[in-house]
PDB file of C-alpha atoms and ligand atoms in Angstrom:
ATOM      1  CA  MET N  10    -156.980-106.785 118.623  1.00 84.00           C
ATOM      2  CA  LEU N  11    -153.941-107.332 120.793  1.00 98.00           C
ATOM      3  CA  VAL N  12    -150.667-107.294 118.860  1.00 98.00           C
ATOM      4  CA  SER N  13    -146.971-107.752 119.511  1.00 98.00           C
ATOM      5  CA  ALA N  14    -145.105-104.508 120.191  1.00 98.00           C
ATOM      6  CA  LYS N  15    -142.471-105.088 117.516  1.00 98.00           C
ATOM      7  CA  GLU N  16    -144.097-103.419 114.537  1.00 98.00           C
ATOM      8  CA  MET N  17    -145.302-100.356 116.452  1.00 98.00           C
ATOM      9  CA  LEU N  18    -141.822 -99.766 117.885  1.00 98.00           C
ATOM     10  CA  ASP N  19    -139.990-100.288 114.608  1.00 98.00           C
ATOM     11  CA  LYS N  20    -142.339 -97.709 113.075  1.00 98.00           C
ATOM     12  CA  ALA N  21    -141.814 -95.322 116.006  1.00 98.00           C
ATOM     13  CA  LEU N  22    -138.041 -95.546 115.689  1.00 98.00           C
ATOM     14  CA  ALA N  23    -138.191 -94.857 111.960  1.00 98.00           C
ATOM     15  CA  GLY N  24    -140.698 -92.034 112.473  1.00 98.00           C
ATOM     16  CA  HIS N  25    -138.818 -90.354 115.368  1.00 98.00           C
ATOM     17  CA  TYR N  26    -141.558 -90.597 117.985  1.00 98.00           C
ATOM     18  CA  ALA N  27    -142.113 -92.850 121.010  1.00 98.00           C
ATOM     19  CA  VAL N  28    -144.940 -95.236 121.935  1.00 99.00           C
ATOM     20  CA  PRO N  29    -146.100 -94.994 125.551  1.00 98.00           C
ATOM     21  CA  GLN N  30    -146.097 -97.946 127.893  1.00 99.00           C
ATOM     22  CA  PHE N  31    -148.743 -97.081 130.454  1.00 99.00           C
ATOM     23  CA  ASN N  32    -148.852 -99.508 133.385  1.00 98.00           C
ATOM     24  CA  ILE N  33    -152.259-100.838 134.419  1.00 98.00           C
ATOM     25  CA  ASN N  34    -153.489-101.665 137.914  1.00 97.00           C
ATOM     26  CA  ASN N  35    -157.177-102.432 137.533  1.00 98.00           C
ATOM     27  CA  LEU N  36    -160.210-102.125 135.277  1.00 98.00           C
ATOM     28  CA  GLU N  37    -160.491 -98.326 135.586  1.00 98.00           C
ATOM     29  CA  TRP N  38    -156.831 -97.811 134.637  1.00 98.00           C
ATOM     30  CA  THR N  39    -157.150-100.066 131.594  1.00 98.00           C
ATOM     31  CA  LYS N  40    -160.361 -98.415 130.423  1.00 98.00           C
ATOM     32  CA  SER N  41    -159.020 -94.857 130.806  1.00 99.00           C
ATOM     33  CA  ILE N  42    -155.800 -95.657 128.945  1.00 99.00           C
ATOM     34  CA  LEU N  43    -157.571 -97.435 126.084  1.00 98.00           C
ATOM     35  CA  LEU N  44    -160.116 -94.614 125.690  1.00 98.00           C
ATOM     36  CA  ALA N  45    -157.387 -91.941 125.687  1.00 98.00           C
ATOM     37  CA  CYS N  46    -155.318 -93.771 123.072  1.00 98.00           C
ATOM     38  CA  GLU N  47    -158.333 -94.442 120.881  1.00 98.00           C
ATOM     39  CA  GLU N  48    -159.387 -90.779 121.057  1.00 98.00           C
ATOM     40  CA  VAL N  49    -156.043 -89.493 119.786  1.00 98.00           C
ATOM     41  CA  LYS N  50    -155.250 -92.547 117.643  1.00 98.00           C
ATOM     42  CA  SER N  51    -152.070 -93.621 119.377  1.00 98.00           C
ATOM     43  CA  PRO N  52    -150.653 -97.141 119.524  1.00 98.00           C
ATOM     44  CA  VAL N  53    -150.161 -98.242 123.128  1.00 98.00           C
ATOM     45  CA  ILE N  54    -148.405-100.805 125.261  1.00 99.00           C
ATOM     46  CA  LEU N  55    -150.209-101.825 128.449  1.00 99.00           C
ATOM     47  CA  GLY N  56    -147.537-102.677 131.026  1.00 98.00           C
ATOM     48  CA  VAL N  57    -148.262-105.181 133.785  1.00 98.00           C
ATOM     49  CA  SER N  58    -145.751-105.654 136.594  1.00 98.00           C
ATOM     50  CA  GLU N  59    -145.704-109.007 138.382  1.00 98.00           C
ATOM     51  CA  GLY N  60    -147.131-107.302 141.476  1.00 98.00           C
ATOM     52  CA  ALA N  61    -149.965-105.683 139.508  1.00 98.00           C
ATOM     53  CA  GLY N  62    -150.635-109.010 137.793  1.00 98.00           C
ATOM     54  CA  LYS N  63    -150.981-110.701 141.162  1.00 98.00           C
ATOM     55  CA  TYR N  64    -153.236-107.893 142.417  1.00 98.00           C
ATOM     56  CA  MET N  65    -155.515-108.386 139.396  1.00 98.00           C
ATOM     57  CA  CYS N  66    -155.875-112.120 140.246  1.00 98.00           C
ATOM     58  CA  GLY N  67    -153.172-113.389 137.881  1.00 98.00           C
ATOM     59  CA  PHE N  68    -152.032-112.969 134.292  1.00 98.00           C
ATOM     60  CA  GLU N  69    -154.906-115.024 132.828  1.00 98.00           C
ATOM     61  CA  THR N  70    -157.451-112.689 134.403  1.00 98.00           C
ATOM     62  CA  VAL N  71    -155.526-109.709 133.013  1.00 99.00           C
ATOM     63  CA  THR N  72    -155.458-111.144 129.480  1.00 98.00           C
ATOM     64  CA  ALA N  73    -159.168-111.973 129.578  1.00 98.00           C
ATOM     65  CA  MET N  74    -160.061-108.494 130.853  1.00 98.00           C
ATOM     66  CA  VAL N  75    -157.873-106.622 128.353  1.00 98.00           C
ATOM     67  CA  LYS N  76    -158.994-108.709 125.361  1.00 98.00           C
ATOM     68  CA  ALA N  77    -162.677-108.342 126.233  1.00 98.00           C
ATOM     69  CA  MET N  78    -162.369-104.626 126.959  1.00 98.00           C
ATOM     70  CA  ASP N  79    -160.482-103.985 123.719  1.00 98.00           C
ATOM     71  CA  LYS N  80    -163.357-105.615 121.856  1.00 98.00           C
ATOM     72  CA  SER N  81    -166.293-104.147 123.765  1.00 98.00           C
ATOM     73  CA  LEU N  82    -164.906-100.595 123.651  1.00 98.00           C
ATOM     74  CA  GLY N  83    -164.374-100.982 119.892  1.00 98.00           C
ATOM     75  CA  ILE N  84    -160.686-100.083 120.145  1.00 98.00           C
ATOM     76  CA  THR N  85    -159.078 -99.801 116.709  1.00 98.00           C
ATOM     77  CA  VAL N  86    -155.529 -98.712 117.664  1.00 98.00           C
ATOM     78  CA  PRO N  87    -152.796-101.358 118.100  1.00 98.00           C
ATOM     79  CA  VAL N  88    -152.605-102.522 121.733  1.00 98.00           C
ATOM     80  CA  ALA N  89    -149.801-104.705 123.113  1.00 99.00           C
ATOM     81  CA  LEU N  90    -150.190-106.458 126.470  1.00 99.00           C
ATOM     82  CA  HIS N  91    -146.709-106.488 127.955  1.00 99.00           C
ATOM     83  CA  LEU N  92    -145.111-107.963 131.070  1.00 98.00           C
ATOM     84  CA  ASP N  93    -143.050-105.253 132.816  1.00 98.00           C
ATOM     85  CA  HIS N  94    -139.780-106.266 134.547  1.00 96.00           C
ATOM     86  CA  GLY N  95    -140.547-109.944 134.247  1.00 98.00           C
ATOM     87  CA  SER N  96    -138.740-112.695 136.090  1.00 98.00           C
ATOM     88  CA  TYR N  97    -137.716-115.853 134.233  1.00 98.00           C
ATOM     89  CA  ASP N  98    -140.796-117.754 135.495  1.00 98.00           C
ATOM     90  CA  GLY N  99    -143.043-114.728 135.043  1.00 98.00           C
ATOM     91  CA  CYS N 100    -142.100-114.564 131.349  1.00 98.00           C
ATOM     92  CA  TYR N 101    -143.183-118.165 130.788  1.00 98.00           C
ATOM     93  CA  SER N 102    -146.445-117.571 132.706  1.00 98.00           C
ATOM     94  CA  CYS N 103    -147.277-114.590 130.484  1.00 98.00           C
ATOM     95  CA  ILE N 104    -146.485-116.446 127.259  1.00 98.00           C
ATOM     96  CA  LYS N 105    -148.913-119.133 128.443  1.00 98.00           C
ATOM     97  CA  ALA N 106    -151.550-116.633 129.583  1.00 98.00           C
ATOM     98  CA  GLY N 107    -151.797-114.961 126.146  1.00 98.00           C
ATOM     99  CA  PHE N 108    -149.777-111.759 126.618  1.00 99.00           C
ATOM    100  CA  THR N 109    -148.465-110.352 123.336  1.00 98.00           C
ATOM    101  CA  SER N 110    -145.151-109.034 124.646  1.00 99.00           C
ATOM    102  CA  ILE N 111    -142.789-109.655 127.560  1.00 98.00           C
ATOM    103  CA  MET N 112    -139.864-107.969 129.244  1.00 98.00           C
ATOM    104  CA  PHE N 113    -137.222-110.154 130.809  1.00 98.00           C
ATOM    105  CA  ASP N 114    -135.366-108.142 133.422  1.00 95.00           C
ATOM    106  CA  GLY N 115    -132.131-110.033 133.951  1.00 93.00           C
ATOM    107  CA  SER N 116    -130.241-106.861 134.869  1.00 87.00           C
ATOM    108  CA  HIS N 117    -129.617-108.065 138.451  1.00 88.00           C
ATOM    109  CA  PHE N 118    -127.858-111.212 137.183  1.00 92.00           C
ATOM    110  CA  ALA N 119    -124.201-111.325 136.145  1.00 91.00           C
ATOM    111  CA  ILE N 120    -124.024-110.510 132.413  1.00 91.00           C
ATOM    112  CA  GLU N 121    -123.297-114.161 131.465  1.00 93.00           C
ATOM    113  CA  GLU N 122    -126.472-115.358 133.201  1.00 95.00           C
ATOM    114  CA  ASN N 123    -128.498-112.453 131.800  1.00 94.00           C
ATOM    115  CA  ILE N 124    -127.307-113.455 128.298  1.00 96.00           C
ATOM    116  CA  GLU N 125    -128.086-117.131 128.803  1.00 97.00           C
ATOM    117  CA  LYS N 126    -131.614-116.571 130.130  1.00 98.00           C
ATOM    118  CA  THR N 127    -132.421-113.780 127.654  1.00 97.00           C
ATOM    119  CA  LYS N 128    -131.340-115.995 124.746  1.00 98.00           C
ATOM    120  CA  GLU N 129    -133.649-118.794 125.852  1.00 98.00           C
ATOM    121  CA  LEU N 130    -136.587-116.424 126.398  1.00 98.00           C
ATOM    122  CA  VAL N 131    -136.076-114.710 123.015  1.00 98.00           C
ATOM    123  CA  ALA N 132    -136.552-118.102 121.340  1.00 98.00           C
ATOM    124  CA  ALA N 133    -139.605-118.950 123.478  1.00 98.00           C
ATOM    125  CA  ALA N 134    -141.251-115.550 122.947  1.00 98.00           C
ATOM    126  CA  HIS N 135    -140.671-115.495 119.187  1.00 98.00           C
ATOM    127  CA  LYS N 136    -141.921-119.054 118.798  1.00 98.00           C
ATOM    128  CA  ALA N 137    -145.197-117.973 120.402  1.00 98.00           C
ATOM    129  CA  GLY N 138    -145.367-114.742 118.337  1.00 98.00           C
ATOM    130  CA  LEU N 139    -144.579-112.320 121.181  1.00 98.00           C
ATOM    131  CA  SER N 140    -142.122-109.435 121.182  1.00 98.00           C
ATOM    132  CA  ILE N 141    -139.467-109.330 123.888  1.00 98.00           C
ATOM    133  CA  GLU N 142    -137.642-106.531 125.734  1.00 98.00           C
ATOM    134  CA  ALA N 143    -134.467-107.119 127.715  1.00 97.00           C
ATOM    135  CA  GLU N 144    -132.628-104.942 130.191  1.00 94.00           C
ATOM    136  CA  VAL N 145    -129.026-104.028 130.822  1.00 90.00           C
ATOM    137  CA  GLY N 146    -127.990-101.797 133.725  1.00 76.00           C
ATOM    138  CA  ALA N 147    -130.564-101.565 136.499  1.00 67.00           C
ATOM    139  CA  ILE N 148    -133.057 -98.688 136.503  1.00 68.00           C
ATOM    140  CA  GLY N 149    -132.963 -96.745 139.765  1.00 63.00           C
ATOM    141  CA  GLY N 150    -135.714 -96.336 142.314  1.00 63.00           C
ATOM    142  CA  GLU N 151    -138.150 -98.912 143.575  1.00 60.00           C
ATOM    143  CA  GLU N 152    -140.895-100.709 141.697  1.00 58.00           C
ATOM    144  CA  ASP N 153    -142.892-103.524 143.240  1.00 61.00           C
ATOM    145  CA  GLY N 154    -140.050-104.336 145.591  1.00 59.00           C
ATOM    146  CA  VAL N 155    -137.438-104.346 142.796  1.00 54.00           C
ATOM    147  CA  ILE N 156    -134.812-101.802 143.799  1.00 51.00           C
ATOM    148  CA  GLY N 157    -132.281-100.596 141.226  1.00 49.00           C
ATOM    149  CA  MET N 158    -129.302 -98.303 141.590  1.00 51.00           C
ATOM    150  CA  GLY N 159    -129.906 -95.901 138.669  1.00 64.00           C
ATOM    151  CA  GLU N 160    -126.731 -96.913 136.968  1.00 80.00           C
ATOM    152  CA  CYS N 161    -125.697 -96.285 133.392  1.00 90.00           C
ATOM    153  CA  ALA N 162    -125.506 -99.408 131.231  1.00 92.00           C
ATOM    154  CA  ASP N 163    -122.273-100.578 129.641  1.00 93.00           C
ATOM    155  CA  PRO N 164    -122.627-100.155 125.833  1.00 95.00           C
ATOM    156  CA  GLU N 165    -120.630-103.356 125.202  1.00 95.00           C
ATOM    157  CA  GLU N 166    -123.027-105.365 127.373  1.00 94.00           C
ATOM    158  CA  CYS N 167    -125.955-103.699 125.563  1.00 96.00           C
ATOM    159  CA  LYS N 168    -124.564-104.942 122.257  1.00 97.00           C
ATOM    160  CA  LYS N 169    -124.208-108.485 123.601  1.00 96.00           C
ATOM    161  CA  ILE N 170    -127.857-108.542 124.733  1.00 96.00           C
ATOM    162  CA  ALA N 171    -129.148-106.758 121.606  1.00 97.00           C
ATOM    163  CA  ASP N 172    -127.375-109.309 119.387  1.00 97.00           C
ATOM    164  CA  LEU N 173    -129.473-112.096 120.950  1.00 97.00           C
ATOM    165  CA  GLY N 174    -132.425-110.944 118.830  1.00 98.00           C
ATOM    166  CA  VAL N 175    -134.401-108.958 121.406  1.00 98.00           C
ATOM    167  CA  ASP N 176    -136.964-106.654 119.813  1.00 98.00           C
ATOM    168  CA  PHE N 177    -136.257-103.614 122.005  1.00 98.00           C
ATOM    169  CA  LEU N 178    -133.785-102.829 124.721  1.00 98.00           C
ATOM    170  CA  ALA N 179    -134.028-101.076 128.083  1.00 96.00           C
ATOM    171  CA  ALA N 180    -130.678 -99.656 129.108  1.00 93.00           C
ATOM    172  CA  GLY N 181    -130.051 -97.545 132.189  1.00 93.00           C
ATOM    173  CA  ILE N 182    -129.024 -93.964 131.376  1.00 95.00           C
ATOM    174  CA  GLY N 183    -129.451 -92.497 134.850  1.00 92.00           C
ATOM    175  CA  ASN N 184    -133.251 -92.897 134.832  1.00 93.00           C
ATOM    176  CA  ILE N 185    -135.122 -93.801 137.997  1.00 91.00           C
ATOM    177  CA  HIS N 186    -138.548 -95.290 138.707  1.00 91.00           C
ATOM    178  CA  GLY N 187    -140.889 -93.116 140.742  1.00 92.00           C
ATOM    179  CA  ILE N 188    -140.285 -89.491 141.690  1.00 91.00           C
ATOM    180  CA  TYR N 189    -136.848 -88.069 140.842  1.00 89.00           C
ATOM    181  CA  PRO N 190    -134.872 -86.729 143.811  1.00 87.00           C
ATOM    182  CA  GLU N 191    -134.070 -82.995 143.916  1.00 86.00           C
ATOM    183  CA  ASN N 192    -130.385 -83.682 143.283  1.00 85.00           C
ATOM    184  CA  TRP N 193    -130.966 -85.917 140.233  1.00 87.00           C
ATOM    185  CA  LYS N 194    -128.383 -85.147 137.572  1.00 87.00           C
ATOM    186  CA  GLY N 195    -130.659 -85.766 134.583  1.00 92.00           C
ATOM    187  CA  LEU N 196    -130.392 -88.364 131.819  1.00 94.00           C
ATOM    188  CA  SER N 197    -126.927 -89.233 130.521  1.00 94.00           C
ATOM    189  CA  PHE N 198    -127.195 -88.475 126.804  1.00 96.00           C
ATOM    190  CA  GLU N 199    -123.550 -89.385 126.415  1.00 95.00           C
ATOM    191  CA  THR N 200    -124.356 -92.936 127.553  1.00 95.00           C
ATOM    192  CA  LEU N 201    -127.440 -93.023 125.332  1.00 97.00           C
ATOM    193  CA  ALA N 202    -125.410 -91.995 122.265  1.00 97.00           C
ATOM    194  CA  GLU N 203    -122.753 -94.626 123.037  1.00 96.00           C
ATOM    195  CA  ILE N 204    -125.404 -97.328 123.488  1.00 97.00           C
ATOM    196  CA  LYS N 205    -127.020 -96.381 120.188  1.00 97.00           C
ATOM    197  CA  LYS N 206    -123.651 -96.552 118.451  1.00 97.00           C
ATOM    198  CA  ALA N 207    -123.024 -99.996 119.945  1.00 97.00           C
ATOM    199  CA  VAL N 208    -126.437-101.562 119.194  1.00 97.00           C
ATOM    200  CA  GLY N 209    -126.987 -99.922 115.786  1.00 96.00           C
ATOM    201  CA  ASP N 210    -129.719 -97.817 114.190  1.00 95.00           C
ATOM    202  CA  LYS N 211    -132.388-100.510 114.037  1.00 97.00           C
ATOM    203  CA  MET N 212    -132.802-101.255 117.754  1.00 98.00           C
ATOM    204  CA  PRO N 213    -135.638 -99.364 119.487  1.00 98.00           C
ATOM    205  CA  LEU N 214    -134.451 -98.233 122.918  1.00 98.00           C
ATOM    206  CA  VAL N 215    -136.726 -98.078 125.962  1.00 98.00           C
ATOM    207  CA  LEU N 216    -136.746 -95.334 128.568  1.00 97.00           C
ATOM    208  CA  HIS N 217    -138.087 -96.527 131.922  1.00 96.00           C
ATOM    209  CA  GLY N 218    -139.024 -94.134 134.710  1.00 95.00           C
ATOM    210  CA  GLY N 219    -140.903 -91.741 132.405  1.00 97.00           C
ATOM    211  CA  THR N 220    -142.559 -89.945 135.346  1.00 97.00           C
ATOM    212  CA  GLY N 221    -141.095 -86.506 136.011  1.00 95.00           C
ATOM    213  CA  ILE N 222    -138.434 -86.381 133.283  1.00 96.00           C
ATOM    214  CA  PRO N 223    -138.430 -82.790 131.937  1.00 97.00           C
ATOM    215  CA  ASP N 224    -140.027 -82.426 128.479  1.00 98.00           C
ATOM    216  CA  ASP N 225    -136.811 -81.255 126.779  1.00 98.00           C
ATOM    217  CA  GLN N 226    -134.957 -84.364 128.011  1.00 98.00           C
ATOM    218  CA  ILE N 227    -137.790 -86.611 126.764  1.00 98.00           C
ATOM    219  CA  LYS N 228    -137.589 -85.004 123.315  1.00 98.00           C
ATOM    220  CA  LYS N 229    -133.815 -85.296 123.185  1.00 98.00           C
ATOM    221  CA  ALA N 230    -133.996 -88.970 124.213  1.00 98.00           C
ATOM    222  CA  ILE N 231    -136.481 -89.634 121.383  1.00 98.00           C
ATOM    223  CA  SER N 232    -134.173 -87.887 118.908  1.00 97.00           C
ATOM    224  CA  LEU N 233    -131.376 -90.240 120.032  1.00 97.00           C
ATOM    225  CA  GLY N 234    -133.291 -93.475 119.416  1.00 96.00           C
ATOM    226  CA  VAL N 235    -135.716 -93.955 122.340  1.00 98.00           C
ATOM    227  CA  ALA N 236    -138.925 -95.390 120.842  1.00 98.00           C
ATOM    228  CA  LYS N 237    -140.786 -96.581 123.975  1.00 98.00           C
ATOM    229  CA  ILE N 238    -141.280 -94.613 127.191  1.00 98.00           C
ATOM    230  CA  ASN N 239    -142.726 -96.189 130.337  1.00 98.00           C
ATOM    231  CA  VAL N 240    -145.052 -94.206 132.576  1.00 98.00           C
ATOM    232  CA  ASN N 241    -146.551 -95.573 135.774  1.00 98.00           C
ATOM    233  CA  THR N 242    -146.201 -93.316 138.842  1.00 98.00           C
ATOM    234  CA  GLU N 243    -147.556 -90.223 137.084  1.00 98.00           C
ATOM    235  CA  LEU N 244    -150.915 -91.896 136.428  1.00 98.00           C
ATOM    236  CA  GLN N 245    -151.061 -92.987 140.080  1.00 98.00           C
ATOM    237  CA  LEU N 246    -150.356 -89.414 141.213  1.00 98.00           C
ATOM    238  CA  VAL N 247    -153.072 -87.783 139.073  1.00 98.00           C
ATOM    239  CA  PHE N 248    -155.578 -90.467 140.094  1.00 98.00           C
ATOM    240  CA  ALA N 249    -154.827 -89.953 143.804  1.00 98.00           C
ATOM    241  CA  LYS N 250    -154.979 -86.152 143.508  1.00 98.00           C
ATOM    242  CA  ALA N 251    -158.346 -86.110 141.708  1.00 98.00           C
ATOM    243  CA  THR N 252    -159.820 -88.642 144.160  1.00 98.00           C
ATOM    244  CA  ARG N 253    -158.556 -86.667 147.163  1.00 98.00           C
ATOM    245  CA  GLU N 254    -160.061 -83.445 145.810  1.00 98.00           C
ATOM    246  CA  TYR N 255    -163.434 -85.169 145.303  1.00 98.00           C
ATOM    247  CA  ILE N 256    -163.482 -86.448 148.878  1.00 98.00           C
ATOM    248  CA  GLU N 257    -162.098 -83.279 150.434  1.00 98.00           C
ATOM    249  CA  ALA N 258    -164.832 -81.314 148.647  1.00 98.00           C
ATOM    250  CA  GLY N 259    -167.348 -83.609 150.412  1.00 98.00           C
ATOM    251  CA  GLU N 260    -168.694 -84.875 147.071  1.00 98.00           C
ATOM    252  CA  ASP N 261    -168.942 -88.437 148.376  1.00 98.00           C
ATOM    253  CA  LYS N 262    -171.441 -87.239 150.983  1.00 98.00           C
ATOM    254  CA  LYS N 263    -173.752 -85.534 148.500  1.00 98.00           C
ATOM    255  CA  GLY N 264    -176.589 -87.675 147.111  1.00 98.00           C
ATOM    256  CA  LYS N 265    -175.122 -90.971 145.942  1.00 98.00           C
ATOM    257  CA  GLY N 266    -171.623 -89.532 145.596  1.00 98.00           C
ATOM    258  CA  PHE N 267    -170.225 -92.566 147.406  1.00 98.00           C
ATOM    259  CA  ASP N 268    -171.225 -94.832 144.486  1.00 98.00           C
ATOM    260  CA  PRO N 269    -167.893 -96.223 143.200  1.00 98.00           C
ATOM    261  CA  ARG N 270    -168.834 -95.246 139.675  1.00 98.00           C
ATOM    262  CA  LYS N 271    -168.989 -91.615 140.881  1.00 98.00           C
ATOM    263  CA  LEU N 272    -166.183 -91.819 143.438  1.00 98.00           C
ATOM    264  CA  LEU N 273    -163.661 -93.192 140.927  1.00 98.00           C
ATOM    265  CA  LYS N 274    -164.780 -90.987 138.016  1.00 98.00           C
ATOM    266  CA  PRO N 275    -162.585 -87.911 138.651  1.00 98.00           C
ATOM    267  CA  GLY N 276    -159.500 -90.141 139.001  1.00 98.00           C
ATOM    268  CA  ALA N 277    -160.362 -92.098 135.867  1.00 98.00           C
ATOM    269  CA  GLU N 278    -160.849 -88.852 133.914  1.00 98.00           C
ATOM    270  CA  ALA N 279    -157.537 -87.512 135.237  1.00 98.00           C
ATOM    271  CA  ILE N 280    -155.787 -90.614 133.844  1.00 99.00           C
ATOM    272  CA  VAL N 281    -157.327 -89.974 130.406  1.00 99.00           C
ATOM    273  CA  GLU N 282    -156.062 -86.373 130.424  1.00 98.00           C
ATOM    274  CA  GLU N 283    -152.556 -87.350 131.604  1.00 98.00           C
ATOM    275  CA  CYS N 284    -152.289 -90.044 128.916  1.00 98.00           C
ATOM    276  CA  LYS N 285    -153.234 -87.514 126.242  1.00 98.00           C
ATOM    277  CA  LYS N 286    -150.558 -85.094 127.516  1.00 98.00           C
ATOM    278  CA  LYS N 287    -147.885 -87.809 127.342  1.00 98.00           C
ATOM    279  CA  ILE N 288    -149.012 -88.879 123.868  1.00 98.00           C
ATOM    280  CA  ALA N 289    -148.700 -85.269 122.649  1.00 98.00           C
ATOM    281  CA  LEU N 290    -145.203 -85.026 124.178  1.00 98.00           C
ATOM    282  CA  PHE N 291    -144.070 -88.365 122.723  1.00 98.00           C
ATOM    283  CA  GLY N 292    -145.413 -87.403 119.266  1.00 98.00           C
ATOM    284  CA  CYS N 293    -147.405 -90.600 118.774  1.00 98.00           C
ATOM    285  CA  GLY N 294    -150.907 -89.142 118.340  1.00 98.00           C
ATOM    286  CA  GLY N 295    -152.347 -90.021 114.929  1.00 98.00           C
ATOM    287  CA  LYS N 296    -149.723 -92.738 114.409  1.00 98.00           C
ATOM    288  CA  ALA N 297    -152.086 -95.691 114.882  1.00 97.00           C
TER     289      ALA N 297
HETATM  290  P1  13P E   5    -142.410 -94.489 136.528  1.00 61.38           P
HETATM  291  O1  13P E   5    -143.240 -95.123 137.592  1.00 61.38           O
HETATM  292  O2  13P E   5    -141.293 -93.696 137.084  1.00 61.38           O
HETATM  293  O3  13P E   5    -143.228 -93.708 135.561  1.00 61.38           O
HETATM  294  O4  13P E   5    -141.700 -95.679 135.726  1.00 61.38           O
HETATM  295  C1  13P E   5    -142.483 -96.617 135.039  1.00 61.38           C
HETATM  296  C2  13P E   5    -141.654 -97.719 134.477  1.00 61.38           C
HETATM  297  O5  13P E   5    -140.533 -97.534 134.074  1.00 61.38           O
HETATM  298  C3  13P E   5    -142.260 -99.050 134.396  1.00 61.38           C
HETATM  299  O6  13P E   5    -141.347-100.028 134.022  1.00 61.38           O
END
């Protein structure tokens, strides 16, 4: 059954581990992630960006696919279907389409407008039984055309947004979407500690840009109150690598190796393995 992300993240924060948000792009992605999480009994948040939602024929198609797959695969772990970096309109579309969680990314607005829109969406999401994530301080890198500067959030602004009743908060601490540049300075744990002090012990914090952050920094972030870590690019990279190796080995030319069920299999299996690695690192295996 699809659930809101609130309970799983409150539990993660109290238990000092993090729940993964794995972003989905299609049926294979969804299936691999669900099977991996079921195998190691981890709760999971399926992230859908607006671009990925459009690619999958709209949010209603996504909800129908995820709900049906959850049932037909016999998934028993808690699964939240979550809008990633949602616009104001996108949030309303996902509430209507049956998502169980949304993120409103108002980080590009002036703080007053971010507060005003977040407040309204908190009420709308909670009324419909969804959890809601908000963002302060843009995340760096590029995702679906949204380009951030990798800034560190202002703890005072974090408190203002947290006090609106959001269920979990994304706050920039030097993290970047996609592959980290060679000269990246690492996460700012100073900022993270200040944010935690400002928002209090009960607010699960979200770390975006989970791809490529060194393991020791991931663990330290979890110890400082991060309870949700988003991973997207890394699954794309392992899928592409496994698919390339299959084709470069000429496997698609042997027998019926061009059959999509065979062609996409190595990539799909690579996603399962990568998810299990992240779950072990985040400490959420067996927590479902
Ligand atoms: P990566 O693509 O860097 O893993 O970031 C994912 C993310 O933060 C989705 O919101």
